[in-house]
Amino acid sequence: MADAEFDILVVGLGPGGGSAAARAASAGWRVLGVDRRKAVGEPVQCAEFLPNPMLRHGNLPGVLVQKIVGMKTFLPSGQREDSEFPGLMIDRANLDKAVAGEAEAAGADLRLATRLLALDPVKGEARLKGPKGEYTVAGRLVIGADGPHSQVAQAAGLVPQKTVHTRQHTLPLRDRYADTDIYLSDDFPGGYGWVFPKGEVANVGIGMDRHFGEDLAKPLEGLVAELTERGLVADRVIARTGGSIPVGGLRPMVHDGLILLVGDAAGLTHPITGAGIPAALVSGERAGEAAAEYLADGDFEALADFEEDVRDQFETSVNRGVARREELERVWGTPEARADRPHRRGWIAFSAYFTEENEAETAL
């Protein structure tokens, strides 16, 4: 027997879970949102770049740090491609807090330091462990917003996602900077290096597929040394972070037992760039709306429409990213990975990225 009942259980209070909880609670439903962390948004495991400056979330209190104008992409040869690429550098912890605050203001019950121990989709029950011990809650719908290693997705019967690993240092900037820098190299197989300026500091990091290289420390040290020599940053680490990014593509988002998946849990992260905040926000909002519609009239089509809407917005881009990643995987560890050619095909700053394979020769 459950200790408490809710209409909707949201697992994970990042941007996807917070958005879902806010929309569902605003429609008048009893929403419980849980997160294993002791504070919403902390620790930050994100490069903190919001590539869509049109999203309203960049204007939430305390979120915007600076605007980004363009992107500089460095190829293995040292050649540089400059592109317009407007976006926002944000305080990710404050974004998560602001979105969760909207959910709480709408009436959602948010509980931190609370872990999902078990989920029975058939019974509609979840076993949780919070600061005061274990207890069971019952709910009519579950929204999984619990990241790339989602326990909710596991309960729905999905296999683990393919991921790349990241490591990032926050360093002082020598001067203000308005562009993102991207480093494409066989030193970062399965990923890339980045510099994302954030006011007086910069997030400097790398992503790698550990099938091609286990050691992230040495490549990151090399990138920091290069940036220090250029005079862009000071070699003084202010903060360290890292984590996993799903790169395998979209997963089914609606499951028997009335489970919905959003954000990283749904594989919505871009498989090449790693961008995931916009997709998490959008999918979370739509999941919350769809859950509210389903509970109001029992029409399963509301849930199917949620998945269709999200796929319409993100599937083409994600599928292209998966295809380009598969192309790159064929060259990692070979001399070809030290040439510019495959990286032009595999990065969004170049026209070859957007061409079909039989058109690539001309675009390159």
mmCIF file of C-alpha atoms in Angstrom:
data_model
loop_
_atom_site.group_PDB
_atom_site.id
_atom_site.type_symbol
_atom_site.label_atom_id
_atom_site.label_comp_id
_atom_site.label_asym_id
_atom_site.label_seq_id
_atom_site.Cartn_x
_atom_site.Cartn_y
_atom_site.Cartn_z
ATOM 1 C CA MET A 1 0.000 0.000 0.000
ATOM 2 C CA ALA A 2 1.352 3.425 -0.966
ATOM 3 C CA ASP A 3 2.218 5.973 1.700
ATOM 4 C CA ALA A 4 1.110 8.843 -0.537
ATOM 5 C CA GLU A 5 -0.646 9.345 -3.863
ATOM 6 C CA PHE A 6 0.025 11.791 -6.663
ATOM 7 C CA ASP A 7 -1.226 12.181 -10.189
ATOM 8 C CA ILE A 8 2.233 12.548 -11.703
ATOM 9 C CA LEU A 9 5.685 11.565 -10.458
ATOM 10 C CA VAL A 10 8.568 13.451 -12.080
ATOM 11 C CA VAL A 11 12.001 11.896 -11.554
ATOM 12 C CA GLY A 12 14.838 14.396 -12.038
ATOM 13 C CA LEU A 13 14.610 18.164 -11.587
ATOM 14 C CA GLY A 14 16.888 19.436 -14.320
ATOM 15 C CA PRO A 15 15.396 21.648 -17.040
ATOM 16 C CA GLY A 16 13.309 18.794 -18.463
ATOM 17 C CA GLY A 17 11.844 17.609 -15.175
ATOM 18 C CA GLY A 18 11.320 21.095 -13.803
ATOM 19 C CA SER A 19 9.503 22.161 -16.967
ATOM 20 C CA ALA A 20 7.303 19.073 -16.948
ATOM 21 C CA ALA A 21 6.406 19.558 -13.290
ATOM 22 C CA ALA A 22 5.606 23.238 -13.851
ATOM 23 C CA ARG A 23 3.259 22.620 -16.790
ATOM 24 C CA ALA A 24 1.431 19.715 -15.149
ATOM 25 C CA ALA A 25 1.040 21.477 -11.801
ATOM 26 C CA SER A 26 -0.193 24.628 -13.550
ATOM 27 C CA ALA A 27 -3.031 22.530 -14.974
ATOM 28 C CA GLY A 28 -4.110 21.643 -11.436
ATOM 29 C CA TRP A 29 -2.696 18.120 -11.063
ATOM 30 C CA ARG A 30 -0.933 16.763 -8.001
ATOM 31 C CA VAL A 31 2.726 16.587 -8.977
ATOM 32 C CA LEU A 32 5.610 15.116 -6.998
ATOM 33 C CA GLY A 33 9.061 15.942 -8.319
ATOM 34 C CA VAL A 34 12.118 14.208 -6.857
ATOM 35 C CA ASP A 35 15.847 14.615 -7.371
ATOM 36 C CA ARG A 36 18.720 12.695 -5.847
ATOM 37 C CA ARG A 37 20.811 15.869 -5.449
ATOM 38 C CA LYS A 38 20.747 17.957 -2.265
ATOM 39 C CA ALA A 39 20.310 21.200 -4.222
ATOM 40 C CA VAL A 40 18.627 21.731 -7.580
ATOM 41 C CA GLY A 41 21.210 22.230 -10.317
ATOM 42 C CA GLU A 42 24.238 21.372 -8.185
ATOM 43 C CA PRO A 43 26.784 20.176 -8.963
ATOM 44 C CA VAL A 44 26.744 21.611 -12.476
ATOM 45 C CA GLN A 45 27.616 19.035 -15.136
ATOM 46 C CA CYS A 46 27.273 21.200 -18.209
ATOM 47 C CA ALA A 47 29.252 23.525 -20.493
ATOM 48 C CA GLU A 48 26.442 26.069 -19.857
ATOM 49 C CA PHE A 49 25.893 27.157 -23.463
ATOM 50 C CA LEU A 50 22.332 27.748 -24.645
ATOM 51 C CA PRO A 51 22.455 27.645 -28.455
ATOM 52 C CA ASN A 52 18.969 29.049 -28.938
ATOM 53 C CA PRO A 53 18.900 32.686 -27.778
ATOM 54 C CA MET A 54 15.168 32.878 -28.551
ATOM 55 C CA LEU A 55 14.192 30.608 -25.659
ATOM 56 C CA ARG A 56 12.529 32.588 -22.864
ATOM 57 C CA HIS A 57 14.536 30.723 -20.256
ATOM 58 C CA GLY A 58 17.636 32.833 -20.908
ATOM 59 C CA ASN A 59 15.757 35.758 -19.354
ATOM 60 C CA LEU A 60 14.813 33.999 -16.138
ATOM 61 C CA PRO A 61 16.329 35.621 -13.012
ATOM 62 C CA GLY A 62 20.060 35.019 -12.599
ATOM 63 C CA VAL A 63 20.378 32.840 -15.715
ATOM 64 C CA LEU A 64 22.069 34.958 -18.411
ATOM 65 C CA VAL A 65 25.799 35.589 -17.974
ATOM 66 C CA GLN A 66 26.764 36.804 -21.443
ATOM 67 C CA LYS A 67 25.785 36.687 -25.091
ATOM 68 C CA ILE A 68 27.767 34.683 -27.629
ATOM 69 C CA VAL A 69 28.284 36.053 -31.136
ATOM 70 C CA GLY A 70 30.088 33.382 -33.160
ATOM 71 C CA MET A 71 32.025 30.149 -33.298
ATOM 72 C CA LYS A 72 35.669 29.576 -34.174
ATOM 73 C CA THR A 73 36.337 26.006 -35.300
ATOM 74 C CA PHE A 74 39.952 24.769 -35.324
ATOM 75 C CA LEU A 75 40.769 21.825 -37.585
ATOM 76 C CA PRO A 76 43.667 19.378 -37.102
ATOM 77 C CA SER A 77 45.780 21.320 -39.639
ATOM 78 C CA GLY A 78 45.358 24.496 -37.591
ATOM 79 C CA GLN A 79 43.015 26.038 -40.159
ATOM 80 C CA ARG A 80 40.239 28.061 -38.561
ATOM 81 C CA GLU A 81 36.637 28.465 -39.697
ATOM 82 C CA ASP A 82 34.736 31.473 -38.334
ATOM 83 C CA SER A 83 30.929 31.263 -38.228
ATOM 84 C CA GLU A 84 28.044 33.278 -36.909
ATOM 85 C CA PHE A 85 26.592 31.259 -34.052
ATOM 86 C CA PRO A 86 24.578 33.392 -31.630
ATOM 87 C CA GLY A 87 23.709 31.973 -28.259
ATOM 88 C CA LEU A 88 23.860 32.553 -24.531
ATOM 89 C CA MET A 89 26.235 31.531 -21.803
ATOM 90 C CA ILE A 90 24.170 30.858 -18.746
ATOM 91 C CA ASP A 91 24.434 29.950 -15.093
ATOM 92 C CA ARG A 92 23.095 26.411 -15.405
ATOM 93 C CA ALA A 93 22.451 25.998 -11.687
ATOM 94 C CA ASN A 94 20.331 29.151 -11.685
ATOM 95 C CA LEU A 95 18.442 27.956 -14.764
ATOM 96 C CA ASP A 96 17.518 24.697 -13.062
ATOM 97 C CA LYS A 97 16.566 26.546 -9.883
ATOM 98 C CA ALA A 98 14.418 29.061 -11.772
ATOM 99 C CA VAL A 99 12.524 26.354 -13.652
ATOM 100 C CA ALA A 100 12.047 24.314 -10.464
ATOM 101 C CA GLY A 101 10.862 27.489 -8.767
ATOM 102 C CA GLU A 102 8.160 27.861 -11.415
ATOM 103 C CA ALA A 103 7.059 24.295 -10.699
ATOM 104 C CA GLU A 104 6.927 24.895 -6.960
ATOM 105 C CA ALA A 105 5.017 28.150 -7.438
ATOM 106 C CA ALA A 106 2.488 26.223 -9.533
ATOM 107 C CA GLY A 107 1.914 23.815 -6.654
ATOM 108 C CA ALA A 108 4.298 20.927 -7.335
ATOM 109 C CA ASP A 109 5.738 19.123 -4.308
ATOM 110 C CA LEU A 110 9.512 19.021 -4.856
ATOM 111 C CA ARG A 111 11.702 16.751 -2.735
ATOM 112 C CA LEU A 112 15.506 16.811 -2.861
ATOM 113 C CA ALA A 113 18.056 14.267 -1.650
ATOM 114 C CA THR A 114 15.438 11.715 -2.696
ATOM 115 C CA ARG A 115 16.390 8.669 -4.742
ATOM 116 C CA LEU A 116 14.253 6.393 -6.861
ATOM 117 C CA LEU A 117 14.889 2.865 -5.576
ATOM 118 C CA ALA A 118 12.359 0.950 -7.635
ATOM 119 C CA LEU A 119 9.541 1.631 -10.076
ATOM 120 C CA ASP A 120 6.659 -0.695 -10.861
ATOM 121 C CA PRO A 121 4.957 0.737 -13.965
ATOM 122 C CA VAL A 122 2.160 -1.833 -13.843
ATOM 123 C CA LYS A 123 1.125 -1.012 -10.282
ATOM 124 C CA GLY A 124 1.953 2.661 -10.750
ATOM 125 C CA GLU A 125 4.105 2.639 -7.621
ATOM 126 C CA ALA A 126 7.580 3.961 -6.891
ATOM 127 C CA ARG A 127 9.804 3.200 -3.948
ATOM 128 C CA LEU A 128 11.724 6.306 -2.847
ATOM 129 C CA LYS A 129 14.388 7.020 -0.260
ATOM 130 C CA GLY A 130 14.584 10.502 1.197
ATOM 131 C CA PRO A 131 16.205 12.154 4.213
ATOM 132 C CA LYS A 132 13.674 10.488 6.539
ATOM 133 C CA GLY A 133 13.924 7.001 5.063
ATOM 134 C CA GLU A 134 12.126 4.841 2.521
ATOM 135 C CA TYR A 135 8.505 5.152 1.446
ATOM 136 C CA THR A 136 6.209 4.243 -1.447
ATOM 137 C CA VAL A 137 4.190 6.623 -3.597
ATOM 138 C CA ALA A 138 1.519 5.844 -6.147
ATOM 139 C CA GLY A 139 1.002 7.841 -9.323
ATOM 140 C CA ARG A 140 -0.980 7.642 -12.529
ATOM 141 C CA LEU A 141 1.887 8.825 -14.737
ATOM 142 C CA VAL A 142 5.676 8.895 -14.417
ATOM 143 C CA ILE A 143 7.897 11.355 -16.278
ATOM 144 C CA GLY A 144 11.545 10.288 -16.468
ATOM 145 C CA ALA A 145 13.869 13.280 -16.617
ATOM 146 C CA ASP A 146 16.714 11.543 -14.853
ATOM 147 C CA GLY A 147 19.512 11.883 -17.362
ATOM 148 C CA PRO A 148 21.522 9.603 -19.650
ATOM 149 C CA HIS A 149 21.534 6.679 -17.191
ATOM 150 C CA SER A 150 17.814 6.960 -16.475
ATOM 151 C CA GLN A 151 16.387 4.508 -13.956
ATOM 152 C CA VAL A 152 12.929 5.309 -15.283
ATOM 153 C CA ALA A 153 14.011 4.232 -18.773
ATOM 154 C CA GLN A 154 15.404 1.008 -17.303
ATOM 155 C CA ALA A 155 12.053 0.351 -15.641
ATOM 156 C CA ALA A 156 10.435 0.830 -19.061
ATOM 157 C CA GLY A 157 12.684 -1.938 -20.392
ATOM 158 C CA LEU A 158 15.146 0.166 -22.396
ATOM 159 C CA VAL A 159 18.794 -0.838 -22.702
ATOM 160 C CA PRO A 160 21.526 1.601 -21.575
ATOM 161 C CA GLN A 161 22.324 4.445 -23.945
ATOM 162 C CA LYS A 162 25.554 4.913 -25.840
ATOM 163 C CA THR A 163 27.460 7.782 -24.214
ATOM 164 C CA VAL A 164 30.616 9.857 -24.441
ATOM 165 C CA HIS A 165 32.417 11.148 -21.382
ATOM 166 C CA THR A 166 33.384 14.725 -20.645
ATOM 167 C CA ARG A 167 35.797 16.550 -18.384
ATOM 168 C CA GLN A 168 35.762 20.312 -17.898
ATOM 169 C CA HIS A 169 37.768 22.951 -16.015
ATOM 170 C CA THR A 170 36.623 26.495 -15.349
ATOM 171 C CA LEU A 171 39.551 28.904 -15.758
ATOM 172 C CA PRO A 172 40.015 32.695 -15.573
ATOM 173 C CA LEU A 173 39.823 34.527 -18.911
ATOM 174 C CA ARG A 174 42.609 37.000 -19.670
ATOM 175 C CA ASP A 175 40.166 39.278 -21.511
ATOM 176 C CA ARG A 176 36.467 39.283 -22.261
ATOM 177 C CA TYR A 177 35.584 36.979 -25.137
ATOM 178 C CA ALA A 178 32.398 36.711 -27.234
ATOM 179 C CA ASP A 179 32.895 33.531 -29.289
ATOM 180 C CA THR A 180 32.922 29.825 -28.606
ATOM 181 C CA ASP A 181 36.074 27.965 -29.682
ATOM 182 C CA ILE A 182 35.819 24.391 -30.948
ATOM 183 C CA TYR A 183 38.824 22.072 -31.387
ATOM 184 C CA LEU A 184 38.496 19.087 -33.709
ATOM 185 C CA SER A 185 41.342 16.621 -33.338
ATOM 186 C CA ASP A 186 42.224 12.955 -33.104
ATOM 187 C CA ASP A 187 43.367 13.882 -29.582
ATOM 188 C CA PHE A 188 39.654 13.855 -28.685
ATOM 189 C CA PRO A 189 38.306 10.731 -30.432
ATOM 190 C CA GLY A 190 34.546 10.572 -30.416
ATOM 191 C CA GLY A 191 34.250 14.167 -29.231
ATOM 192 C CA TYR A 192 35.908 17.571 -29.391
ATOM 193 C CA GLY A 193 37.525 20.260 -27.280
ATOM 194 C CA TRP A 194 35.798 23.502 -26.352
ATOM 195 C CA VAL A 195 36.160 26.946 -24.859
ATOM 196 C CA PHE A 196 32.908 28.566 -23.745
ATOM 197 C CA PRO A 197 33.501 32.062 -22.294
ATOM 198 C CA LYS A 198 31.343 32.951 -19.314
ATOM 199 C CA GLY A 199 31.937 36.511 -18.193
ATOM 200 C CA GLU A 200 35.324 36.634 -16.482
ATOM 201 C CA VAL A 201 35.899 32.879 -16.751
ATOM 202 C CA ALA A 202 35.740 30.181 -19.409
ATOM 203 C CA ASN A 203 34.545 26.599 -19.367
ATOM 204 C CA VAL A 204 37.291 24.577 -21.063
ATOM 205 C CA GLY A 205 36.629 20.920 -21.671
ATOM 206 C CA ILE A 206 36.780 17.863 -23.852
ATOM 207 C CA GLY A 207 34.508 14.987 -24.722
ATOM 208 C CA MET A 208 35.731 11.522 -25.709
ATOM 209 C CA ASP A 209 34.362 8.105 -26.512
ATOM 210 C CA ARG A 210 36.180 5.735 -24.181
ATOM 211 C CA HIS A 211 36.071 3.009 -26.808
ATOM 212 C CA PHE A 212 38.795 5.027 -28.547
ATOM 213 C CA GLY A 213 40.639 6.545 -25.579
ATOM 214 C CA GLU A 214 40.374 6.118 -21.815
ATOM 215 C CA ASP A 215 42.483 9.031 -20.574
ATOM 216 C CA LEU A 216 40.689 12.398 -20.585
ATOM 217 C CA ALA A 217 43.150 14.095 -18.229
ATOM 218 C CA LYS A 218 46.147 14.389 -20.542
ATOM 219 C CA PRO A 219 44.237 15.702 -23.592
ATOM 220 C CA LEU A 220 42.526 18.310 -21.409
ATOM 221 C CA GLU A 221 45.877 19.325 -19.913
ATOM 222 C CA GLY A 222 47.224 19.737 -23.442
ATOM 223 C CA LEU A 223 44.295 21.926 -24.484
ATOM 224 C CA VAL A 224 44.655 24.103 -21.390
ATOM 225 C CA ALA A 225 48.400 24.472 -22.068
ATOM 226 C CA GLU A 226 47.672 25.562 -25.658
ATOM 227 C CA LEU A 227 45.094 28.113 -24.520
ATOM 228 C CA THR A 228 47.435 29.417 -21.830
ATOM 229 C CA GLU A 229 50.206 29.862 -24.392
ATOM 230 C CA ARG A 230 47.783 31.778 -26.631
ATOM 231 C CA GLY A 231 47.034 34.089 -23.715
ATOM 232 C CA LEU A 232 43.334 33.284 -23.705
ATOM 233 C CA VAL A 233 43.109 31.830 -20.189
ATOM 234 C CA ALA A 234 45.167 31.637 -17.016
ATOM 235 C CA ASP A 235 46.146 28.130 -15.942
ATOM 236 C CA ARG A 236 44.346 28.287 -12.601
ATOM 237 C CA VAL A 237 41.478 25.875 -12.107
ATOM 238 C CA ILE A 238 38.470 27.421 -10.394
ATOM 239 C CA ALA A 239 36.133 24.456 -10.744
ATOM 240 C CA ARG A 240 36.074 20.950 -12.181
ATOM 241 C CA THR A 241 33.204 18.904 -13.520
ATOM 242 C CA GLY A 242 32.380 16.142 -15.958
ATOM 243 C CA GLY A 243 29.796 13.576 -16.862
ATOM 244 C CA SER A 244 28.185 11.487 -19.573
ATOM 245 C CA ILE A 245 26.376 12.640 -22.705
ATOM 246 C CA PRO A 246 24.025 10.338 -24.641
ATOM 247 C CA VAL A 247 24.948 10.100 -28.329
ATOM 248 C CA GLY A 248 22.933 7.155 -29.628
ATOM 249 C CA GLY A 249 19.879 9.027 -30.875
ATOM 250 C CA LEU A 250 16.241 9.219 -29.929
ATOM 251 C CA ARG A 251 14.531 6.553 -27.852
ATOM 252 C CA PRO A 252 10.805 5.784 -27.578
ATOM 253 C CA MET A 253 9.317 8.449 -25.309
ATOM 254 C CA VAL A 254 5.968 6.887 -24.369
ATOM 255 C CA HIS A 255 5.816 3.454 -22.734
ATOM 256 C CA ASP A 256 3.308 0.976 -21.356
ATOM 257 C CA GLY A 257 2.581 1.685 -17.760
ATOM 258 C CA LEU A 258 2.248 5.335 -18.765
ATOM 259 C CA ILE A 259 5.892 6.362 -18.583
ATOM 260 C CA LEU A 260 7.103 9.420 -20.498
ATOM 261 C CA LEU A 261 10.792 10.215 -21.106
ATOM 262 C CA VAL A 262 12.233 13.671 -21.734
ATOM 263 C CA GLY A 263 15.624 15.316 -22.291
ATOM 264 C CA ASP A 264 18.736 13.147 -21.952
ATOM 265 C CA ALA A 265 16.638 10.206 -20.770
ATOM 266 C CA ALA A 266 14.899 10.266 -24.161
ATOM 267 C CA GLY A 267 18.180 10.544 -26.090
ATOM 268 C CA LEU A 268 17.367 14.077 -27.210
ATOM 269 C CA THR A 269 20.921 15.371 -26.792
ATOM 270 C CA HIS A 270 22.631 16.249 -30.090
ATOM 271 C CA PRO A 271 25.031 13.361 -30.876
ATOM 272 C CA ILE A 272 27.742 15.652 -32.288
ATOM 273 C CA THR A 273 27.613 18.899 -30.316
ATOM 274 C CA GLY A 274 26.231 17.517 -27.060
ATOM 275 C CA ALA A 275 23.662 20.327 -26.879
ATOM 276 C CA GLY A 276 20.749 19.220 -24.756
ATOM 277 C CA ILE A 277 19.266 22.103 -22.784
ATOM 278 C CA PRO A 278 16.762 23.353 -25.409
ATOM 279 C CA ALA A 279 15.504 19.844 -26.149
ATOM 280 C CA ALA A 280 15.119 19.137 -22.428
ATOM 281 C CA LEU A 281 13.114 22.318 -21.880
ATOM 282 C CA VAL A 282 10.874 21.785 -24.898
ATOM 283 C CA SER A 283 10.273 18.077 -24.301
ATOM 284 C CA GLY A 284 9.648 18.670 -20.602
ATOM 285 C CA GLU A 285 7.032 21.315 -21.262
ATOM 286 C CA ARG A 286 5.272 19.145 -23.842
ATOM 287 C CA ALA A 287 5.360 16.113 -21.535
ATOM 288 C CA GLY A 288 3.787 18.114 -18.725
ATOM 289 C CA GLU A 289 1.067 19.412 -21.031
ATOM 290 C CA ALA A 290 0.410 15.970 -22.508
ATOM 291 C CA ALA A 291 0.217 14.364 -19.076
ATOM 292 C CA ALA A 292 -2.314 16.955 -17.975
ATOM 293 C CA GLU A 293 -4.407 16.385 -21.109
ATOM 294 C CA TYR A 294 -4.333 12.620 -20.652
ATOM 295 C CA LEU A 295 -5.387 12.816 -17.018
ATOM 296 C CA ALA A 296 -8.206 15.205 -17.894
ATOM 297 C CA ASP A 297 -9.918 13.006 -20.500
ATOM 298 C CA GLY A 298 -8.129 9.646 -20.610
ATOM 299 C CA ASP A 299 -7.229 10.067 -24.278
ATOM 300 C CA PHE A 300 -3.983 8.223 -24.965
ATOM 301 C CA GLU A 301 -3.586 10.278 -28.155
ATOM 302 C CA ALA A 302 -2.419 13.196 -26.007
ATOM 303 C CA LEU A 303 0.671 11.170 -25.089
ATOM 304 C CA ALA A 304 1.242 9.991 -28.659
ATOM 305 C CA ASP A 305 0.975 13.601 -29.840
ATOM 306 C CA PHE A 306 3.637 14.591 -27.316
ATOM 307 C CA GLU A 307 6.137 12.191 -28.844
ATOM 308 C CA GLU A 308 5.176 13.139 -32.391
ATOM 309 C CA ASP A 309 5.609 16.854 -31.642
ATOM 310 C CA VAL A 310 9.025 16.358 -30.063
ATOM 311 C CA ARG A 311 10.198 14.139 -32.909
ATOM 312 C CA ASP A 312 8.985 16.667 -35.478
ATOM 313 C CA GLN A 313 11.176 19.300 -33.844
ATOM 314 C CA PHE A 314 14.342 17.312 -33.110
ATOM 315 C CA GLU A 315 14.476 13.973 -34.953
ATOM 316 C CA THR A 316 15.957 15.165 -38.249
ATOM 317 C CA SER A 317 18.809 16.985 -36.512
ATOM 318 C CA VAL A 318 19.518 14.138 -34.104
ATOM 319 C CA ASN A 319 19.450 11.500 -36.840
ATOM 320 C CA ARG A 320 21.915 13.483 -38.931
ATOM 321 C CA GLY A 321 24.176 13.721 -35.894
ATOM 322 C CA VAL A 322 24.014 9.964 -35.396
ATOM 323 C CA ALA A 323 24.946 9.400 -39.037
ATOM 324 C CA ARG A 324 27.919 11.786 -38.863
ATOM 325 C CA ARG A 325 29.103 10.158 -35.643
ATOM 326 C CA GLU A 326 29.024 6.746 -37.306
ATOM 327 C CA GLU A 327 31.136 8.125 -40.175
ATOM 328 C CA LEU A 328 33.692 9.526 -37.734
ATOM 329 C CA GLU A 329 33.844 6.270 -35.802
ATOM 330 C CA ARG A 330 35.226 4.597 -38.905
ATOM 331 C CA VAL A 331 38.296 6.890 -38.943
ATOM 332 C CA TRP A 332 39.239 7.248 -35.260
ATOM 333 C CA GLY A 333 42.587 5.633 -34.632
ATOM 334 C CA THR A 334 43.605 5.832 -38.295
ATOM 335 C CA PRO A 335 45.819 8.380 -40.129
ATOM 336 C CA GLU A 336 42.647 9.809 -41.708
ATOM 337 C CA ALA A 337 41.612 11.187 -38.319
ATOM 338 C CA ARG A 338 44.593 13.557 -38.449
ATOM 339 C CA ALA A 339 43.336 15.132 -41.690
ATOM 340 C CA ASP A 340 40.805 17.955 -41.932
ATOM 341 C CA ARG A 341 38.503 16.189 -44.361
ATOM 342 C CA PRO A 342 36.476 13.908 -42.034
ATOM 343 C CA HIS A 343 36.140 16.661 -39.439
ATOM 344 C CA ARG A 344 34.616 19.027 -41.995
ATOM 345 C CA ARG A 345 32.065 16.333 -42.706
ATOM 346 C CA GLY A 346 31.501 15.746 -39.009
ATOM 347 C CA TRP A 347 31.031 19.236 -37.560
ATOM 348 C CA ILE A 348 28.077 21.643 -37.820
ATOM 349 C CA ALA A 349 30.153 24.679 -38.867
ATOM 350 C CA PHE A 350 30.848 23.191 -42.307
ATOM 351 C CA SER A 351 28.475 22.855 -45.255
ATOM 352 C CA ALA A 352 29.597 19.243 -45.782
ATOM 353 C CA TYR A 353 27.918 18.318 -42.505
ATOM 354 C CA PHE A 354 24.490 19.022 -44.018
ATOM 355 C CA THR A 355 24.973 17.237 -47.351
ATOM 356 C CA GLU A 356 24.053 13.689 -48.216
ATOM 357 C CA GLU A 357 26.909 11.235 -48.576
ATOM 358 C CA ASN A 358 26.863 11.294 -52.372
ATOM 359 C CA GLU A 359 27.124 15.088 -52.296
ATOM 360 C CA ALA A 360 29.943 15.214 -49.779
ATOM 361 C CA GLU A 361 32.780 15.188 -52.310
ATOM 362 C CA THR A 362 31.661 18.504 -53.798
ATOM 363 C CA ALA A 363 30.979 20.087 -50.373
ATOM 364 C CA LEU A 364 34.383 19.098 -49.002
#
